[in-house]
Coordinates of C-alpha atoms and ligand atoms in Angstrom, one line a residue:
M1 CA 0.0 0.0 0.0
L2 CA 1.2 3.5 -0.8
R3 CA 2.3 5.5 2.2
P4 CA 0.1 8.6 2.8
W5 CA 1.6 11.9 1.8
K6 CA 3.5 13.8 4.5
L7 CA 4.9 17.3 4.3
E8 CA 8.6 16.8 4.8
F9 CA 9.7 20.3 5.3
Q10 CA 11.5 22.6 7.9
I11 CA 10.2 26.0 8.7
N12 CA 12.8 28.6 8.3
D13 CA 12.7 31.1 11.1
T14 CA 15.3 33.3 9.8
C15 CA 13.8 33.9 6.3
D16 CA 11.7 36.9 5.5
K17 CA 8.8 34.9 4.0
A18 CA 5.8 34.4 6.3
V19 CA 5.4 30.9 7.7
Y20 CA 2.1 30.3 6.0
L21 CA 3.7 31.2 2.7
Q22 CA 6.6 28.9 3.3
I23 CA 4.1 26.1 3.9
A24 CA 2.0 27.0 0.8
D25 CA 5.2 26.9 -1.3
A26 CA 6.4 23.6 0.2
I27 CA 3.0 22.0 -0.7
I28 CA 3.2 23.5 -4.3
A29 CA 6.7 22.1 -4.6
D30 CA 5.4 18.6 -3.7
I31 CA 2.6 19.0 -6.3
Q32 CA 5.1 20.0 -8.9
S33 CA 7.5 17.3 -8.2
G34 CA 4.7 14.7 -8.4
R35 CA 5.0 13.6 -4.7
L36 CA 1.5 14.9 -4.2
K37 CA -0.7 13.9 -7.1
S38 CA -3.9 15.5 -8.5
G39 CA -7.0 14.3 -6.8
T40 CA -5.1 13.3 -3.6
A41 CA -6.9 14.3 -0.3
L42 CA -4.8 16.5 2.0
P43 CA -4.7 15.6 5.7
G44 CA -6.8 17.9 7.9
S45 CA -5.5 21.2 9.0
R46 CA -5.4 19.9 12.7
M47 CA -3.1 17.1 11.6
L48 CA -0.9 19.3 9.4
A49 CA -0.6 21.8 12.3
Q50 CA 0.5 19.1 14.7
E51 CA 3.0 17.6 12.2
L52 CA 4.7 21.0 11.6
Q53 CA 4.2 22.3 15.1
V54 CA 2.5 25.5 14.0
N55 CA -0.8 27.1 15.0
R56 CA -3.8 25.7 13.0
N57 CA -4.7 29.1 11.7
T58 CA -1.3 29.2 9.9
I59 CA -2.3 26.0 8.1
V60 CA -5.7 27.4 7.3
E61 CA -4.0 30.6 5.8
A62 CA -1.6 28.4 3.7
L63 CA -4.5 26.3 2.4
N64 CA -6.5 29.4 1.6
V65 CA -3.7 30.7 -0.5
L66 CA -3.6 27.4 -2.4
L67 CA -7.4 27.3 -2.8
N68 CA -7.3 30.9 -4.1
E69 CA -4.6 30.0 -6.6
E70 CA -6.5 26.9 -7.5
W71 CA -3.8 24.4 -6.5
L72 CA -6.3 22.8 -4.3
V73 CA -10.1 22.4 -4.3
S74 CA -12.4 22.1 -1.5
R75 CA -15.3 19.6 -1.6
E76 CA -18.1 20.1 0.9
R77 CA -18.0 17.6 3.7
K78 CA -15.3 15.6 1.9
G79 CA -12.2 17.7 2.4
T80 CA -9.4 19.4 0.5
F81 CA -7.9 17.8 -2.6
V82 CA -5.1 18.6 -5.1
A83 CA -6.8 20.0 -8.1
E84 CA -7.3 17.9 -11.2
Q85 CA -6.5 20.9 -13.4
L86 CA -3.3 22.6 -12.0
P87 CA -2.8 26.3 -12.5
A88 CA -0.4 27.2 -15.3
M89 CA 2.3 29.0 -13.2
A90 CA 5.9 29.6 -13.2
K91 CA 7.9 26.8 -11.7
S92 CA 9.1 28.8 -8.7
R93 CA 7.0 31.5 -7.1
A94 CA 8.4 34.1 -4.8
T95 CA 5.1 35.1 -3.2
P96 CA 1.4 34.3 -3.8
S97 CA -0.5 36.7 -6.1
R98 CA -2.1 38.6 -3.3
H99 CA 1.2 40.0 -2.2
Q100 CA 3.4 42.3 -4.1
P101 CA 6.0 40.2 -6.0
E102 CA 9.6 40.8 -4.9
P103 CA 11.4 43.1 -7.4
E104 CA 13.7 40.4 -8.7
A105 CA 10.6 38.1 -9.4
L106 CA 8.8 40.8 -11.5
P107 CA 10.5 39.9 -14.8
K108 CA 9.0 36.4 -14.4
Y109 CA 5.4 37.7 -14.3
R110 CA 3.4 38.8 -17.2
I111 CA 1.9 42.1 -16.6
H112 CA -1.9 42.2 -17.1
F113 CA -3.3 45.6 -18.3
D114 CA -7.0 46.0 -17.9
D115 CA -9.5 48.6 -16.8
G116 CA -8.5 48.3 -13.2
H117 CA -10.6 45.2 -12.5
P118 CA -10.1 43.9 -9.0
D119 CA -8.7 40.4 -8.6
S120 CA -11.7 38.3 -7.8
K121 CA -9.5 35.5 -6.5
I122 CA -8.6 37.6 -3.5
A123 CA -12.1 38.9 -2.8
P124 CA -12.9 38.4 0.9
I125 CA -15.2 35.5 0.2
A126 CA -14.8 33.8 3.6
E127 CA -15.5 37.0 5.4
L128 CA -18.6 37.7 3.3
A129 CA -19.8 34.2 3.8
R130 CA -19.3 34.5 7.6
A131 CA -21.2 37.8 7.6
Y132 CA -24.2 36.5 5.7
R133 CA -24.3 33.4 7.9
Q134 CA -24.3 35.5 11.0
I135 CA -27.1 37.7 9.7
F136 CA -29.3 34.7 8.6
N137 CA -28.7 32.9 12.0
R138 CA -30.2 35.8 13.9
K139 CA -33.5 35.3 15.6
G140 CA -35.5 38.0 13.6
K141 CA -34.0 36.9 10.3
W142 CA -37.6 36.6 8.7
Q143 CA -37.8 40.4 9.1
L144 CA -35.1 40.8 6.5
M145 CA -37.0 38.8 3.9
G146 CA -39.7 41.4 3.1
Y147 CA -39.8 44.6 1.0
A148 CA -37.6 47.3 2.3
N149 CA -36.9 51.0 2.0
P150 CA -36.3 51.9 -1.7
L151 CA -33.3 54.1 -0.6
G152 CA -31.8 51.1 1.2
D153 CA -31.5 49.7 4.7
M154 CA -31.4 52.6 7.3
G155 CA -28.6 51.0 9.3
F156 CA -26.5 50.6 6.1
R157 CA -27.2 54.2 4.9
K158 CA -26.1 55.4 8.4
A159 CA -22.8 53.3 8.1
I160 CA -22.1 54.8 4.7
A161 CA -22.8 58.3 6.0
E162 CA -20.4 57.7 8.9
M163 CA -17.7 56.3 6.6
V164 CA -17.8 59.2 4.2
N165 CA -17.9 61.7 7.1
H166 CA -15.0 60.0 9.0
Q167 CA -12.8 59.0 6.1
R168 CA -13.6 61.3 3.3
G169 CA -14.2 64.7 5.1
M170 CA -17.9 64.9 4.2
Q171 CA -20.7 66.1 6.4
V172 CA -23.9 64.3 5.5
S173 CA -26.7 62.5 7.3
E174 CA -28.1 59.1 6.4
Q175 CA -31.1 60.9 4.9
Q176 CA -28.8 62.1 2.0
V177 CA -27.6 58.6 1.2
C178 CA -29.2 56.1 -1.3
I179 CA -27.8 52.5 -1.5
T180 CA -27.6 51.4 -5.1
R181 CA -26.7 48.3 -7.2
G182 CA -23.2 49.5 -8.0
S183 CA -22.2 52.9 -9.1
Q184 CA -23.8 52.3 -12.4
M185 CA -27.2 52.3 -10.9
A186 CA -26.4 55.4 -9.0
M187 CA -25.4 57.1 -12.3
Y188 CA -28.6 55.9 -13.9
L189 CA -30.8 57.2 -11.1
T190 CA -28.9 60.6 -11.1
A191 CA -29.2 61.0 -14.8
Q192 CA -32.9 60.2 -14.8
C193 CA -33.7 62.5 -11.8
L194 CA -31.4 65.4 -12.6
L195 CA -31.3 65.7 -16.4
E196 CA -33.8 66.4 -19.0
K197 CA -34.1 65.9 -22.8
D198 CA -31.7 68.1 -24.7
C199 CA -29.8 69.4 -21.7
Y200 CA -26.0 69.2 -21.7
V201 CA -23.6 67.3 -19.5
M202 CA -19.9 68.0 -19.5
A203 CA -17.7 65.0 -19.1
E204 CA -14.0 64.2 -19.1
S205 CA -12.8 62.9 -22.4
P206 CA -11.4 60.3 -22.6
G207 CA -13.9 59.2 -20.0
Y208 CA -16.0 56.4 -18.6
Q209 CA -18.5 55.4 -21.4
P210 CA -20.9 53.5 -19.2
A211 CA -21.6 56.9 -17.4
W212 CA -21.9 58.8 -20.8
N213 CA -24.5 56.1 -21.8
T214 CA -26.7 56.9 -18.8
F215 CA -26.7 60.6 -19.6
R216 CA -27.5 60.0 -23.2
H217 CA -30.2 57.5 -22.3
A218 CA -31.8 60.3 -20.2
G219 CA -31.8 62.5 -23.3
A220 CA -28.8 64.7 -22.5
K221 CA -26.0 65.6 -24.8
V222 CA -22.5 65.1 -23.7
L223 CA -19.9 67.9 -24.0
P224 CA -16.4 66.5 -23.8
I225 CA -13.8 68.2 -21.6
R226 CA -10.1 67.5 -22.3
V227 CA -7.8 66.2 -19.7
D228 CA -4.1 67.0 -19.2
E229 CA -1.5 66.4 -16.5
E230 CA -3.4 68.3 -13.9
G231 CA -6.8 66.7 -14.7
L232 CA -9.8 68.1 -16.5
R233 CA -9.3 71.4 -18.3
L234 CA -11.0 74.4 -16.9
D235 CA -10.7 76.4 -20.1
D236 CA -12.9 73.8 -21.8
I237 CA -15.5 74.2 -19.1
Q238 CA -15.3 77.9 -19.3
A239 CA -15.8 77.8 -23.1
H240 CA -18.9 75.6 -22.7
T241 CA -20.5 77.7 -19.9
A242 CA -20.0 80.8 -22.0
S243 CA -21.7 79.3 -25.0
G244 CA -25.1 79.9 -23.4
K245 CA -26.0 76.1 -23.6
A246 CA -28.3 74.6 -20.8
I247 CA -25.5 72.9 -19.0
K248 CA -26.9 70.8 -16.1
A249 CA -24.0 68.8 -14.8
L250 CA -20.3 67.9 -15.1
Y251 CA -19.4 64.2 -14.6
T252 CA -15.8 63.8 -13.2
T253 CA -13.5 61.2 -11.6
P254 CA -11.2 63.6 -9.7
H255 CA -9.4 61.2 -7.5
H256 CA -8.1 59.2 -10.5
Q257 CA -9.3 60.4 -13.7
Y258 CA -10.7 57.4 -15.7
P259 CA -8.8 56.2 -17.7
T260 CA -5.7 58.4 -17.5
T261 CA -5.5 58.1 -13.5
V262 CA -4.5 61.8 -13.2
T263 CA -5.4 63.3 -9.9
L264 CA -7.2 66.8 -10.3
S265 CA -4.8 69.4 -8.9
L266 CA -5.9 71.4 -5.8
Q267 CA -5.9 74.7 -7.7
R268 CA -8.3 73.2 -10.4
R269 CA -10.4 71.7 -7.6
L270 CA -11.0 75.1 -5.9
E271 CA -11.6 76.8 -9.3
L272 CA -14.0 74.1 -10.4
I273 CA -16.1 74.5 -7.3
K274 CA -16.3 78.2 -8.0
L275 CA -17.4 77.6 -11.6
S276 CA -20.1 75.1 -10.4
N277 CA -21.5 77.5 -8.0
K278 CA -21.3 80.4 -10.4
H279 CA -23.0 78.6 -13.3
G280 CA -25.3 76.3 -11.3
F281 CA -24.1 73.0 -12.8
T282 CA -24.1 69.9 -10.5
I283 CA -20.8 68.1 -10.0
I284 CA -21.4 64.4 -10.5
E285 CA -18.4 62.9 -8.7
D286 CA -17.6 59.3 -9.4
D287 CA -15.2 58.3 -6.7
Y288 CA -15.0 54.7 -7.7
D289 CA -11.5 54.0 -6.3
N290 CA -11.3 56.2 -3.2
E291 CA -9.7 53.4 -1.2
F292 CA -6.7 53.3 -3.6
H293 CA -4.1 55.8 -2.5
F294 CA -0.6 54.3 -2.0
G295 CA 2.1 56.2 -0.3
Y296 CA 0.3 59.5 0.1
R297 CA -2.6 60.8 1.9
P298 CA -6.0 60.3 0.3
V299 CA -7.3 63.3 -1.7
L300 CA -10.6 64.5 -0.3
P301 CA -13.6 64.4 -2.7
L302 CA -14.7 67.6 -4.2
S303 CA -18.1 66.9 -2.5
S304 CA -16.4 67.3 0.9
Y305 CA -15.9 71.0 0.2
R306 CA -18.5 72.9 2.3
E307 CA -18.8 75.7 -0.3
L308 CA -19.8 73.3 -3.2
K309 CA -23.5 73.9 -3.6
R310 CA -24.7 71.1 -5.9
Y311 CA -23.1 67.7 -5.9
V312 CA -24.0 64.0 -6.4
Y313 CA -21.3 61.9 -4.9
I314 CA -21.1 58.3 -6.1
G315 CA -19.1 55.4 -4.5
T316 CA -19.0 51.7 -5.0
M317 CA -17.8 48.4 -3.3
S318 CA -16.8 47.0 -6.7
K319 CA -13.2 47.8 -6.4
V320 CA -12.5 47.3 -2.8
V321 CA -14.6 44.1 -2.4
A322 CA -15.9 42.6 -5.7
P323 CA -17.9 43.8 -8.7
A324 CA -20.4 40.9 -8.2
L325 CA -21.7 42.4 -5.0
R326 CA -23.3 45.2 -6.9
I327 CA -23.2 47.6 -3.9
G328 CA -22.8 51.3 -4.4
F329 CA -24.2 54.5 -3.1
L330 CA -25.0 58.0 -4.0
V331 CA -24.9 61.0 -1.7
S332 CA -26.3 64.4 -2.6
N333 CA -26.8 67.8 -1.1
I334 CA -29.4 68.9 -3.7
P335 CA -32.8 69.5 -2.1
G336 CA -35.4 67.1 -3.2
L337 CA -33.1 65.0 -5.3
L338 CA -33.3 61.9 -2.9
D339 CA -37.2 62.1 -3.0
K340 CA -37.0 61.8 -6.8
V341 CA -34.6 58.9 -6.6
N342 CA -36.8 57.2 -4.0
E343 CA -39.8 57.4 -6.4
L344 CA -37.8 56.1 -9.4
R345 CA -36.3 53.3 -7.3
K346 CA -39.8 52.2 -6.5
I347 CA -40.6 51.9 -10.1
I348 CA -37.6 50.0 -11.2
D349 CA -36.9 47.9 -8.2
V350 CA -38.5 47.6 -4.8
Q351 CA -42.1 48.2 -3.9
E352 CA -43.1 50.6 -1.1
M353 CA -42.7 49.2 2.3
P354 CA -46.0 47.9 3.7
Ligands
LIG401 C1 -14.9 55.1 -13.7 C2 -15.7 53.9 -13.0 N1 -16.7 54.2 -12.3 C3 -17.4 53.2 -11.7 C4 -16.9 51.9 -11.8 C5 -17.6 50.8 -11.0 O1 -18.8 50.4 -11.5 P1 -19.8 49.6 -10.6 O2 -19.9 50.1 -9.2 O3 -21.1 49.7 -11.3 O4 -19.3 48.2 -10.6 C6 -15.8 51.6 -12.5 C7 -15.5 50.2 -12.7 O5 -14.8 49.8 -13.6 C8 -15.2 52.7 -13.2 O6 -14.1 52.5 -13.9

């Protein structure tokens, strides 16, 4: 009879690599060498922890890395197995994909250019599952299963208001917040409630076409605004406002302009707020990647400036958690806008609460 697989490996306390990564790499090495074959069941985490004399959580972390990278598969009530289809990966791996590769490892990786899509393999699926389970294990869970407020759960709206107030310098109440299915729905609701046929919306160009589509769908015409190394160009805005057209709004991504990633300079931010107040156009601020600021302090949204009279601020969980969640939000200081959004949401989505 074949001897069961045993991880023959010594943890290196002096090496920089975290212990769970050392364990994950040792298991990969066994898979690659053929010692551990496709379809083989792995020993339980408790047993592995005992064999290697480490905490069981360390093993769980290592196994999670391997599950995420698709070296292993988990079968409900059966256990964890070596995948039948192994991932096509470089023979040696410095760190798992959720960590920055070490500089010398970079040439080994292909760089993947896309629209800034988050890596779904590292979405916090376990945390989400735990949170859902906790909610559905509550005593009054049936109460969650009926129709609800068209603007979203009040507790969640409150949490979003607190988050944008504490972390993004805003000063809003939960009454000003609407939870949406992603920022796309927030843009659609805004377009339908704010714009009218044949009005104009200025938008950064190049810019985010799904937003332009919502404006056009509402009957508005899009006026492109060029972008340079300081962000959107104010001379273009001035030219449009001087033209006498009925300009209702400006759509902008000031934190990281989409797709150039330029951050709108402070001087232009202040000037833009003045222009919006002077000409009465609403700033529709799409802050889709507010959480991404590496090595410098986050730039506060335009909508956090007290003097800005008309804004719709849009955020999303798509980048920081996962696009499939379809959770976003809009916040506005425009009187009556949330009432209109509430009415529209009832038509396209939820019924009124009984
Ligand atoms: C500019 C911009 N806004 C918003 C989003 C997010 O859209 P959603 O929240 O509908 O997933 C993206 C995603 O790619 C984006 O690039």
